[in-house]
CSV table of C-alpha atoms and ligand atoms in Angstrom, one decimal:
chain,number,residue,atom,x,y,z
A,219,UNK,CA,-16.1,20.4,-9.1
A,220,UNK,CA,-18.1,17.5,-7.7
A,221,UNK,CA,-18.0,14.2,-9.8
A,222,UNK,CA,-21.5,12.7,-10.1
A,223,UNK,CA,-23.4,10.6,-12.6
A,224,UNK,CA,-25.3,13.4,-13.3
A,225,UNK,CA,-22.3,15.4,-14.4
A,226,UNK,CA,-20.9,12.5,-16.6
A,227,UNK,CA,-24.3,12.3,-18.6
A,228,UNK,CA,-24.2,16.0,-18.8
A,229,UNK,CA,-20.9,16.9,-20.2
A,230,UNK,CA,-21.5,13.5,-22.5
A,231,UNK,CA,-24.3,15.5,-24.2
A,232,UNK,CA,-22.5,19.0,-24.0
A,233,UNK,CA,-19.0,17.8,-25.5
A,234,UNK,CA,-17.1,17.4,-22.3
A,235,UNK,CA,-16.0,21.0,-22.1
A,236,UNK,CA,-17.0,21.8,-18.6
A,237,UNK,CA,-14.1,19.3,-16.9
A,238,UNK,CA,-11.6,21.2,-15.0
A,239,UNK,CA,-8.1,19.8,-14.1
A,240,UNK,CA,-8.3,17.2,-11.0
A,241,UNK,CA,-5.8,19.2,-8.9
A,242,UNK,CA,-3.4,22.5,-9.3
A,243,UNK,CA,0.1,22.8,-10.3
A,244,UNK,CA,0.9,25.6,-7.9
A,245,UNK,CA,4.5,27.2,-7.4
A,246,UNK,CA,5.9,26.5,-3.9
A,247,UNK,CA,5.0,28.9,-1.2
A,248,UNK,CA,8.1,30.2,1.3
A,249,UNK,CA,6.5,28.5,4.2
A,250,UNK,CA,4.1,26.0,5.3
A,251,UNK,CA,2.7,24.7,8.3
A,252,UNK,CA,3.1,21.2,7.1
A,253,UNK,CA,5.4,20.1,4.2
A,254,UNK,CA,5.0,16.1,3.3
A,255,UNK,CA,8.1,14.5,1.5
A,256,UNK,CA,6.7,12.1,-1.0
A,257,UNK,CA,3.7,12.2,-3.2
A,258,UNK,CA,2.8,8.3,-3.1
A,259,UNK,CA,-0.1,6.9,-1.8
A,260,UNK,CA,0.7,7.6,2.0
A,261,UNK,CA,1.9,11.0,1.6
A,262,UNK,CA,-1.2,12.2,-0.3
A,263,UNK,CA,-3.7,10.5,2.2
A,264,UNK,CA,-1.8,12.1,4.8
A,265,UNK,CA,-2.4,15.6,3.3
A,266,UNK,CA,-6.1,14.6,2.5
A,267,UNK,CA,-6.7,13.6,6.2
A,268,UNK,CA,-4.8,16.6,7.6
A,269,UNK,CA,-7.1,19.0,5.7
A,270,UNK,CA,-10.1,17.1,5.8
A,271,UNK,CA,-10.3,15.6,9.6
A,272,UNK,CA,-8.1,18.3,11.4
A,273,UNK,CA,-8.5,21.6,9.4
A,274,UNK,CA,-4.8,22.0,8.6
A,275,UNK,CA,-4.6,23.1,5.1
A,276,UNK,CA,-1.2,25.2,4.9
A,277,UNK,CA,0.3,21.9,3.8
A,278,UNK,CA,2.7,20.9,0.5
A,279,UNK,CA,3.3,17.7,-1.0
A,280,UNK,CA,6.6,17.8,-2.4
A,281,UNK,CA,6.9,14.8,-4.9
A,282,UNK,CA,10.4,14.4,-6.8
A,283,UNK,CA,8.7,12.8,-9.8
A,284,UNK,CA,5.0,12.9,-10.6
A,285,UNK,CA,2.4,11.7,-8.1
A,286,UNK,CA,1.4,8.0,-8.7
A,287,UNK,CA,4.8,7.0,-10.0
A,288,UNK,CA,5.9,5.4,-7.1
A,289,UNK,CA,4.8,1.9,-5.6
A,290,UNK,CA,1.1,3.5,-5.2
A,291,UNK,CA,0.9,2.7,-9.0
A,292,UNK,CA,3.3,-0.3,-9.4
A,293,UNK,CA,1.5,-2.8,-6.7
A,294,UNK,CA,-1.0,-5.7,-7.4
A,295,UNK,CA,-3.7,-3.6,-5.8
A,296,UNK,CA,-4.5,-6.4,-3.4
A,297,UNK,CA,-6.5,-4.9,0.1
A,298,UNK,CA,-7.3,-7.1,2.9
A,299,UNK,CA,-7.1,-7.0,7.1
A,300,UNK,CA,-6.4,-10.8,7.7
A,301,UNK,CA,-3.6,-9.8,10.0
A,302,UNK,CA,-2.8,-11.7,13.3
A,303,UNK,CA,-0.9,-9.7,15.9
A,304,UNK,CA,-2.5,-7.0,17.9
A,305,UNK,CA,0.3,-4.6,17.2
A,306,UNK,CA,-1.1,-4.8,13.2
A,307,UNK,CA,-4.8,-6.1,13.1
A,308,UNK,CA,-6.8,-3.2,14.5
A,309,UNK,CA,-4.6,-0.9,12.2
A,310,UNK,CA,-5.5,-3.0,9.1
A,311,UNK,CA,-9.1,-3.5,10.1
A,312,UNK,CA,-9.2,0.5,10.5
A,313,UNK,CA,-7.8,0.6,6.9
A,314,UNK,CA,-10.3,-1.6,5.2
A,315,UNK,CA,-13.1,0.4,6.9
A,316,UNK,CA,-11.6,3.4,5.3
A,317,UNK,CA,-11.5,1.7,2.0
A,318,UNK,CA,-15.1,1.0,2.4
A,319,UNK,CA,-16.2,4.5,2.4
A,320,UNK,CA,-13.2,6.3,0.3
A,321,UNK,CA,-15.1,6.8,-3.0
A,322,UNK,CA,-17.5,9.0,-1.1
A,323,UNK,CA,-15.3,10.6,1.0
A,324,UNK,CA,-12.9,11.8,-1.7
A,325,UNK,CA,-15.4,11.9,-4.4
A,326,UNK,CA,-13.6,9.8,-6.9
A,327,UNK,CA,-14.3,6.4,-8.5
A,328,UNK,CA,-11.0,4.2,-7.1
A,329,UNK,CA,-13.1,1.1,-8.4
A,330,UNK,CA,-12.7,-0.7,-5.0
A,331,UNK,CA,-13.6,-4.1,-5.3
A,332,UNK,CA,-14.4,-6.3,-2.4
A,333,UNK,CA,-14.2,-9.6,-4.1
A,334,UNK,CA,-12.6,-11.3,-1.4
A,335,UNK,CA,-9.4,-12.8,-0.7
A,336,UNK,CA,-8.5,-16.7,-0.2
A,337,UNK,CA,-5.5,-18.1,1.5
A,338,UNK,CA,-4.9,-21.7,0.6
A,339,UNK,CA,-4.2,-24.1,3.2
A,340,UNK,CA,-1.9,-27.1,2.1
A,341,UNK,CA,-1.1,-29.0,5.6
A,342,UNK,CA,-2.8,-29.2,9.0
A,343,UNK,CA,0.0,-27.1,10.7
A,344,UNK,CA,-1.2,-24.2,8.3
A,345,UNK,CA,-4.8,-24.8,8.9
A,346,UNK,CA,-4.2,-24.4,12.8
A,347,UNK,CA,-2.3,-21.4,12.0
A,348,UNK,CA,-5.1,-19.9,9.8
A,349,UNK,CA,-7.8,-20.9,12.5
A,350,UNK,CA,-5.8,-18.8,15.0
A,351,UNK,CA,-5.5,-15.8,12.6
A,352,UNK,CA,-9.3,-16.0,11.8
A,353,UNK,CA,-9.9,-15.8,15.7
A,354,UNK,CA,-7.8,-12.8,16.1
A,355,UNK,CA,-9.6,-11.3,13.0
A,356,UNK,CA,-12.7,-11.8,14.6
A,357,UNK,CA,-11.5,-9.7,17.7
A,358,UNK,CA,-11.1,-6.7,15.6
A,359,UNK,CA,-14.5,-7.3,13.6
A,360,UNK,CA,-12.5,-8.0,10.4
A,361,UNK,CA,-14.4,-11.4,9.7
A,362,UNK,CA,-12.9,-14.4,8.6
A,363,UNK,CA,-14.1,-18.0,7.5
A,364,UNK,CA,-12.3,-21.3,7.2
A,365,UNK,CA,-13.5,-23.2,4.3
A,366,UNK,CA,-13.3,-27.1,3.9
A,367,UNK,CA,-11.4,-28.5,0.5
A,368,UNK,CA,-14.8,-29.0,-1.2
A,369,UNK,CA,-16.2,-25.6,-0.3
A,370,UNK,CA,-12.9,-24.2,-1.5
A,371,UNK,CA,-12.9,-26.0,-4.7
A,372,UNK,CA,-16.5,-24.9,-5.6
A,373,UNK,CA,-15.3,-21.1,-5.6
A,374,UNK,CA,-12.2,-22.0,-7.6
A,375,UNK,CA,-12.3,-25.3,-9.2
A,376,UNK,CA,-9.4,-24.6,-11.8
A,377,UNK,CA,-6.7,-25.0,-8.8
A,378,UNK,CA,-4.7,-28.1,-8.9
A,379,UNK,CA,-6.3,-29.5,-5.9
A,380,UNK,CA,-4.4,-32.7,-6.0
A,381,UNK,CA,-0.7,-31.3,-6.6
A,382,UNK,CA,1.5,-34.1,-5.3
A,383,UNK,CA,3.5,-31.8,-3.1
A,384,UNK,CA,1.1,-29.0,-2.2
A,385,UNK,CA,-2.6,-30.7,-2.3
A,386,UNK,CA,-4.9,-27.7,-1.4
A,387,UNK,CA,-7.1,-28.9,2.0
A,388,UNK,CA,-8.9,-25.5,2.4
A,389,UNK,CA,-8.6,-22.0,2.7
A,390,UNK,CA,-9.1,-18.8,5.0
A,391,UNK,CA,-11.3,-16.3,3.1
A,392,UNK,CA,-11.9,-12.7,3.9
A,393,UNK,CA,-15.1,-11.6,1.9
A,394,UNK,CA,-14.3,-8.1,2.5
A,395,UNK,CA,-10.7,-8.0,1.0
A,396,UNK,CA,-10.2,-7.3,-2.5
A,397,UNK,CA,-8.5,-5.1,-5.1
A,398,UNK,CA,-8.6,-1.0,-5.9
A,399,UNK,CA,-7.5,0.5,-9.2
A,400,UNK,CA,-4.2,1.6,-7.4
A,401,UNK,CA,-3.4,5.0,-9.5
A,402,UNK,CA,-7.1,6.2,-8.8
A,403,UNK,CA,-5.9,6.2,-5.3
A,404,UNK,CA,-3.2,8.5,-5.7
A,405,UNK,CA,-5.5,10.7,-7.9
A,406,UNK,CA,-8.7,10.7,-5.5
A,407,UNK,CA,-6.5,11.6,-2.6
A,408,UNK,CA,-4.5,14.5,-4.9
A,409,UNK,CA,-8.4,15.7,-5.5
A,410,UNK,CA,-9.1,15.5,-2.1
A,411,UNK,CA,-6.3,17.3,-0.6
A,412,UNK,CA,-6.2,19.8,-3.7
A,413,UNK,CA,-9.7,20.8,-3.0
A,414,UNK,CA,-9.3,22.0,0.6
A,415,UNK,CA,-5.9,24.2,-0.2
A,416,UNK,CA,-3.2,21.7,0.0
A,417,UNK,CA,-0.5,22.4,-2.7
A,418,UNK,CA,0.8,19.3,-4.7
A,419,UNK,CA,4.1,20.1,-6.1
A,420,UNK,CA,5.5,17.8,-8.6
A,421,UNK,CA,9.2,17.6,-10.0
A,422,UNK,CA,10.4,19.0,-6.5
A,423,UNK,CA,13.1,16.5,-4.7
A,424,UNK,CA,13.8,17.2,-1.2
A,425,UNK,CA,17.6,17.5,-1.1
A,426,UNK,CA,18.2,18.1,2.5
A,427,UNK,CA,16.8,19.1,5.8
A,428,UNK,CA,17.4,22.4,7.5
A,429,UNK,CA,18.3,21.3,11.1
A,430,UNK,CA,19.6,23.6,13.9
A,431,UNK,CA,19.8,22.9,17.6
A,432,UNK,CA,17.8,19.6,17.1
A,433,UNK,CA,14.8,21.3,15.2
A,434,UNK,CA,13.8,20.8,11.6
A,435,UNK,CA,12.9,24.0,10.2
A,436,UNK,CA,12.3,23.1,6.6
A,437,UNK,CA,13.8,21.4,3.7
A,438,UNK,CA,16.2,22.1,1.0
A,439,UNK,CA,14.8,21.1,-2.5
A,440,UNK,CA,15.4,21.0,-6.4
A,441,UNK,CA,13.4,24.3,-6.2
A,442,UNK,CA,14.6,26.0,-3.6
A,443,UNK,CA,14.6,26.0,0.3
A,444,UNK,CA,11.3,25.7,1.8
A,445,UNK,CA,10.5,26.5,5.5
A,446,UNK,CA,7.8,24.6,7.8
A,447,UNK,CA,6.8,23.9,11.2
A,448,UNK,CA,6.7,20.2,10.5
A,449,UNK,CA,8.3,18.1,8.1
A,450,UNK,CA,6.6,14.5,7.5
A,451,UNK,CA,8.6,12.2,5.4
A,452,UNK,CA,7.0,9.3,3.6
A,453,UNK,CA,8.8,8.2,0.6
A,454,UNK,CA,8.3,4.4,0.6
A,455,UNK,CA,11.6,2.6,-1.0
A,456,UNK,CA,13.7,5.9,-0.6
A,457,UNK,CA,13.2,6.1,3.0
A,458,UNK,CA,16.9,5.3,3.7
A,459,UNK,CA,18.5,7.7,1.7
A,460,UNK,CA,16.3,10.5,2.5
A,461,UNK,CA,16.6,9.9,6.2
A,462,UNK,CA,20.2,9.6,5.9
A,463,UNK,CA,20.0,13.6,5.0
A,464,UNK,CA,18.9,14.0,8.5
A,465,UNK,CA,21.6,11.6,9.9
A,466,UNK,CA,19.3,8.8,10.5
A,467,UNK,CA,20.1,5.0,9.8
A,468,UNK,CA,17.1,3.1,9.5
A,469,UNK,CA,16.2,-0.5,10.5
A,470,UNK,CA,15.1,-0.7,6.7
A,471,UNK,CA,16.4,-2.2,3.4
A,472,UNK,CA,15.2,-1.2,0.2
A,473,UNK,CA,14.7,-4.3,-2.6
A,474,UNK,CA,13.0,-4.6,-5.5
A,475,UNK,CA,9.5,-6.5,-6.0
A,476,UNK,CA,8.1,-7.3,-9.4
A,477,UNK,CA,4.6,-7.8,-10.7
A,478,UNK,CA,3.3,-8.9,-13.6
A,479,UNK,CA,0.1,-8.8,-15.8
A,480,UNK,CA,-1.0,-11.0,-18.6
A,481,UNK,CA,-3.1,-10.1,-21.6
A,482,UNK,CA,-6.7,-9.7,-21.1
A,483,UNK,CA,-9.0,-12.5,-20.8
A,484,UNK,CA,-12.5,-13.4,-20.0
A,485,UNK,CA,-13.4,-13.4,-16.5
A,486,UNK,CA,-12.1,-16.4,-14.8
A,487,UNK,CA,-10.6,-15.7,-11.6
A,488,UNK,CA,-13.4,-14.6,-9.2
A,489,UNK,CA,-11.4,-13.3,-6.1
A,490,UNK,CA,-7.6,-12.9,-4.8
A,491,UNK,CA,-5.6,-16.1,-4.7
A,492,UNK,CA,-2.7,-16.7,-2.6
A,493,UNK,CA,-0.6,-19.8,-2.8
A,494,UNK,CA,0.1,-20.8,1.0
A,495,UNK,CA,3.0,-23.1,0.2
A,496,UNK,CA,5.2,-21.2,-2.5
A,497,UNK,CA,5.0,-17.2,-2.9
A,498,UNK,CA,2.1,-16.3,-5.6
A,499,UNK,CA,-0.7,-14.2,-5.6
A,500,UNK,CA,-3.1,-13.7,-8.2
A,501,UNK,CA,-6.6,-11.8,-9.1
A,502,UNK,CA,-7.8,-10.4,-12.3
A,503,UNK,CA,-8.2,-6.9,-13.3
A,504,UNK,CA,-11.4,-5.3,-14.3
A,505,UNK,CA,-9.8,-5.2,-17.7
A,506,UNK,CA,-9.2,-9.0,-18.0
A,507,UNK,CA,-5.6,-9.2,-17.3
A,508,UNK,CA,-4.2,-11.7,-14.6
A,509,UNK,CA,-2.2,-9.5,-12.2
A,510,UNK,CA,0.2,-11.4,-10.1
A,511,UNK,CA,3.4,-11.6,-8.1
A,512,UNK,CA,5.6,-13.4,-5.8
A,513,UNK,CA,8.6,-12.9,-3.8
A,514,UNK,CA,11.1,-10.0,-3.5
A,515,UNK,CA,14.1,-10.3,-5.6
A,516,UNK,CA,16.6,-10.6,-2.7
A,517,UNK,CA,19.4,-8.2,-2.9
A,518,UNK,CA,19.3,-4.4,-2.2
A,519,UNK,CA,18.5,-2.3,-5.1
A,520,UNK,CA,16.9,1.2,-5.7
A,521,UNK,CA,16.1,0.1,-9.5
A,522,UNK,CA,12.6,0.2,-10.4
A,523,UNK,CA,13.2,-3.0,-12.1
A,524,UNK,CA,14.1,-6.9,-11.4
A,525,UNK,CA,15.7,-9.8,-12.5
A,526,UNK,CA,15.0,-12.9,-14.3
A,527,UNK,CA,15.5,-15.7,-11.4
A,528,UNK,CA,12.4,-14.3,-9.7
A,529,UNK,CA,10.5,-14.2,-12.6
A,530,UNK,CA,11.0,-18.0,-13.2
A,531,UNK,CA,10.2,-18.6,-9.6
A,532,UNK,CA,6.7,-16.6,-9.8
A,533,UNK,CA,5.9,-18.4,-12.7
A,534,UNK,CA,7.0,-21.6,-11.4
A,535,UNK,CA,4.5,-20.6,-8.2
A,536,UNK,CA,1.6,-19.9,-10.6
A,537,UNK,CA,2.2,-23.5,-12.6
A,538,UNK,CA,2.3,-25.1,-9.5
A,539,UNK,CA,-1.2,-24.0,-8.0
A,540,UNK,CA,-2.9,-23.0,-11.4
A,541,UNK,CA,-1.4,-25.0,-14.2
A,542,UNK,CA,-3.8,-23.3,-16.8
A,543,UNK,CA,-1.9,-19.8,-16.0
A,544,UNK,CA,0.4,-21.3,-18.5
A,545,UNK,CA,-1.7,-20.6,-21.6
A,546,UNK,CA,-1.7,-17.4,-20.9
A,547,UNK,CA,0.5,-14.7,-22.3
A,548,UNK,CA,2.6,-12.3,-20.1
A,549,UNK,CA,1.9,-8.5,-21.2
A,550,UNK,CA,3.8,-6.6,-18.8
A,551,UNK,CA,5.9,-6.5,-15.9
A,552,UNK,CA,7.8,-4.0,-13.8
A,553,UNK,CA,9.3,-3.4,-10.4
A,554,UNK,CA,9.1,-1.2,-7.3
A,555,UNK,CA,11.6,-0.4,-4.4
A,556,UNK,CA,10.1,-1.7,-1.3
A,557,UNK,CA,11.0,-0.5,2.2
A,558,UNK,CA,11.5,-3.5,3.8
A,559,UNK,CA,11.4,-3.2,7.5
A,560,UNK,CA,13.3,-5.9,9.9
A,561,UNK,CA,10.3,-7.4,11.2
A,562,UNK,CA,8.0,-6.9,8.4
A,563,UNK,CA,6.0,-4.1,10.1
A,564,UNK,CA,5.9,-0.3,9.5
A,565,UNK,CA,6.7,2.7,11.6
A,566,UNK,CA,4.6,6.1,12.1
A,567,UNK,CA,6.4,8.1,14.5
A,568,UNK,CA,8.4,11.3,15.5
A,569,UNK,CA,12.0,11.2,15.2
A,570,UNK,CA,14.7,12.2,17.6
A,571,UNK,CA,14.7,15.7,15.7
A,572,UNK,CA,12.3,18.1,17.0
A,573,UNK,CA,9.6,18.7,13.9
A,574,UNK,CA,10.8,15.9,11.7
A,575,UNK,CA,8.4,13.0,11.1
A,576,UNK,CA,8.6,9.4,9.5
A,577,UNK,CA,6.4,7.2,8.0
A,578,UNK,CA,7.8,3.7,6.3
A,579,UNK,CA,8.9,0.4,6.2
A,580,UNK,CA,5.8,-0.8,4.6
A,581,UNK,CA,7.3,-3.7,2.8
A,582,UNK,CA,5.0,-5.1,0.3
A,583,UNK,CA,2.0,-4.2,2.2
A,584,UNK,CA,1.8,-0.7,2.2
A,585,UNK,CA,-0.9,-0.4,-0.6
A,586,UNK,CA,-4.0,-1.7,1.8
A,587,UNK,CA,-2.5,0.5,4.6
A,588,UNK,CA,-3.0,3.7,2.7
A,589,UNK,CA,-5.7,5.1,4.0
A,590,UNK,CA,-5.0,4.0,7.9
A,591,UNK,CA,-1.2,5.3,7.4
A,592,UNK,CA,-2.4,8.6,6.2
A,593,UNK,CA,-5.2,8.8,8.8
A,594,UNK,CA,-3.1,7.8,11.5
A,595,UNK,CA,0.3,10.1,10.3
A,596,UNK,CA,-2.1,12.8,10.2
A,597,UNK,CA,-3.4,12.4,13.8
A,598,UNK,CA,0.2,12.3,15.1
A,599,UNK,CA,1.3,15.2,13.1
A,600,UNK,CA,-1.9,17.3,14.3
A,601,UNK,CA,-2.2,16.1,17.9
A,602,UNK,CA,1.4,15.0,18.7
A,603,UNK,CA,0.1,11.8,19.8
A,604,UNK,CA,0.2,8.5,18.2
A,605,UNK,CA,-3.4,7.1,17.0
A,606,UNK,CA,-4.7,4.4,19.4
A,607,UNK,CA,-4.2,1.5,16.7
A,608,UNK,CA,-0.8,2.7,15.6
A,609,UNK,CA,0.9,2.9,18.8
A,610,UNK,CA,3.4,0.0,18.4
A,611,UNK,CA,4.8,1.4,14.9
A,612,UNK,CA,7.7,3.2,16.8
A,613,UNK,CA,11.2,3.6,15.9
A,614,UNK,CA,12.7,2.4,18.9
A,615,UNK,CA,11.0,-1.0,18.9
A,616,UNK,CA,13.8,-3.1,17.9
A,617,UNK,CA,15.8,-1.5,21.0
A,618,UNK,CA,12.8,-2.2,23.4
A,619,UNK,CA,12.4,-6.0,22.2
A,620,UNK,CA,9.2,-4.7,20.8
A,621,UNK,CA,9.2,-6.3,17.4
A,622,UNK,CA,5.8,-6.9,15.4
A,623,UNK,CA,6.9,-10.1,13.8
A,624,UNK,CA,3.6,-10.8,11.9
A,625,UNK,CA,5.0,-14.1,10.3
A,626,UNK,CA,7.2,-15.1,13.4
A,627,UNK,CA,10.0,-15.9,11.0
A,628,UNK,CA,12.8,-13.5,12.5
A,629,UNK,CA,14.2,-10.1,11.7
A,630,UNK,CA,15.3,-9.8,8.2
A,631,UNK,CA,13.6,-8.5,5.1
A,632,UNK,CA,13.6,-11.7,2.9
A,633,UNK,CA,11.5,-13.7,5.6
A,634,UNK,CA,8.7,-11.3,5.6
B,272,FAD,C1,5.1,-4.9,-7.2
B,272,FAD,C2,4.8,-4.6,-6.0
B,272,FAD,C3,3.5,-5.1,-5.8
B,272,FAD,C4,3.1,-4.5,-4.6
B,272,FAD,N1,1.4,-5.4,-3.9
B,272,FAD,C5,0.8,-4.9,-3.2
B,272,FAD,C6,-0.4,-5.1,-3.0
B,272,FAD,O1,-0.8,-6.2,-3.3
B,272,FAD,N2,-1.1,-4.7,-1.6
B,272,FAD,C7,-0.3,-3.8,-0.8
B,272,FAD,O2,-0.9,-3.9,0.2
B,272,FAD,N3,0.8,-3.5,-1.2
B,272,FAD,C8,1.5,-3.9,-2.1
B,272,FAD,N4,2.6,-3.2,-2.4
B,272,FAD,C9,3.2,-2.4,-1.6
B,272,FAD,C10,2.7,-0.9,-1.7
B,272,FAD,O3,2.6,-0.5,-3.2
B,272,FAD,C11,3.5,0.1,-1.2
B,272,FAD,O4,3.9,-0.2,0.3
B,272,FAD,C12,3.0,1.3,-1.1
B,272,FAD,O5,2.6,1.7,-1.9
B,272,FAD,C13,4.2,2.6,-0.5
B,272,FAD,O6,3.7,3.8,-0.1
B,272,FAD,P1,3.6,4.9,-1.2
B,272,FAD,O7,2.1,4.8,-1.9
B,272,FAD,O8,3.5,6.0,-0.1
B,272,FAD,O9,4.9,4.7,-1.8
B,272,FAD,P2,5.1,5.5,-3.2
B,272,FAD,O10,4.0,5.5,-4.2
B,272,FAD,O11,6.5,4.8,-3.5
B,272,FAD,O12,5.4,7.0,-2.6
B,272,FAD,C14,6.8,7.3,-2.5
B,272,FAD,C15,6.9,8.9,-3.1
B,272,FAD,O13,8.1,9.4,-2.6
B,272,FAD,C16,8.7,10.1,-3.7
B,272,FAD,N5,10.2,10.6,-3.4
B,272,FAD,C17,11.2,9.8,-2.9
B,272,FAD,N6,12.3,10.3,-2.8
B,272,FAD,C18,12.0,11.9,-2.8
B,272,FAD,C19,12.5,13.0,-2.2
B,272,FAD,N7,13.9,13.0,-2.1
B,272,FAD,N8,11.7,14.0,-2.4
B,272,FAD,C20,10.5,14.2,-2.9
B,272,FAD,N9,9.9,12.9,-3.1
B,272,FAD,C21,10.8,11.6,-2.9
B,272,FAD,C22,8.8,8.9,-5.0
B,272,FAD,O14,8.9,9.7,-5.9
B,272,FAD,C23,7.5,8.4,-4.6
B,272,FAD,O15,6.7,9.1,-5.4
B,272,FAD,C24,3.4,-3.5,-3.7
B,272,FAD,C25,4.4,-2.9,-3.9
B,272,FAD,C26,5.3,-3.4,-5.3
B,272,FAD,C27,6.4,-2.7,-5.8
């Protein structure tokens, strides 16, 4: 079924009886060409592009819970491509371009809103760093402008420009950045993949890999063994646990990251704002809630909830830069498990086991990467070669000294 304005109108006047489920609920087959482990945004996007771009449709996405129950439905929905390093910038720019055409591509309303992202500048050194970043962004066509203090104030007059410790000197703005309704991304990709014949199998946990003589021949699951020519893992925060079943130890730690939403307010924040001195980012959802977050909790965890010290830290960051937020009441908060890599950058690679592939290490930047991650992972699975914008996301990069240390802060998850 194709969604359209006319269809919504027609169903409205005929009692909404013509809608069908957005994807099927099939039983697993005995064998597939490709099994994707993990029905988050990245797994579903990979399935969609495998089917759509490469015509590979004998594919199953195995999800241990329900699709959208992981980080794809828990993030603060920010998309952007304001990266600095050559290993990252073209990849995230491809992702932003794919976001720009995504709703037409998978025929689903993901409420993509390019309201702009503004990174605040609080010191001369930070202005220099952002000028360099803006230049890198221009090289890949991502755009990016430095605004002075008055130009910034004209857009966001409610911020504390004269904060004694962190006065605002200006900002870096990427007008094409913004927000996307996160669970609609999972649902849209699921629908796109399913409509081309991919089986999306929920409540099916992968419990092991069938590896013989260095070749992966399939997976063991809570619903029995399933054979596959290729097995592609993308389980985000569960990466370490799942890949351990294939005997691999990854340069990834699992940490909890929390997000917060206030009660619904009238429109007050026009864009996405990040506080450049502390770690605080905020936008306003279409329902009116202020959606915000900050740092990871800072200890290893597989719990999808966090603790109060970080709640306090995030609220302090918010109050420092935007004192009026203290008047808003907090409605909900939640946590997700982050696959924090050592240099803050991801992996899309083949493993040392033939037929077994790995995608992960997205830290807290993986939502914006969803389209390009799926696109490049599908490319690797279909062709056996990394996509040209993902050549540096290799598992052996720490051995080769090829870290992609975007923040230039060193090799520890809590620094990224
Ligand atoms: C609070 C928070 C805020 C964030 N904010 C942003 C942001 O603003 N912008 C941004 O770009 N990124 C953000 N992120 C990061 C982003 O959400 C993640 O990097 C990205 O969603 C991870 O990829 P995914 O969608 O595939 O993960 P997930 O949705 O977590 O998918 C992985 C799936 O694998 C499944 N799984 C695990 N083990 C197994 C198994 N054994 N068998 C089968 N299935 C299994 C899980 O159930 C899960 O559904 C945020 C994350 C959090 C938690």
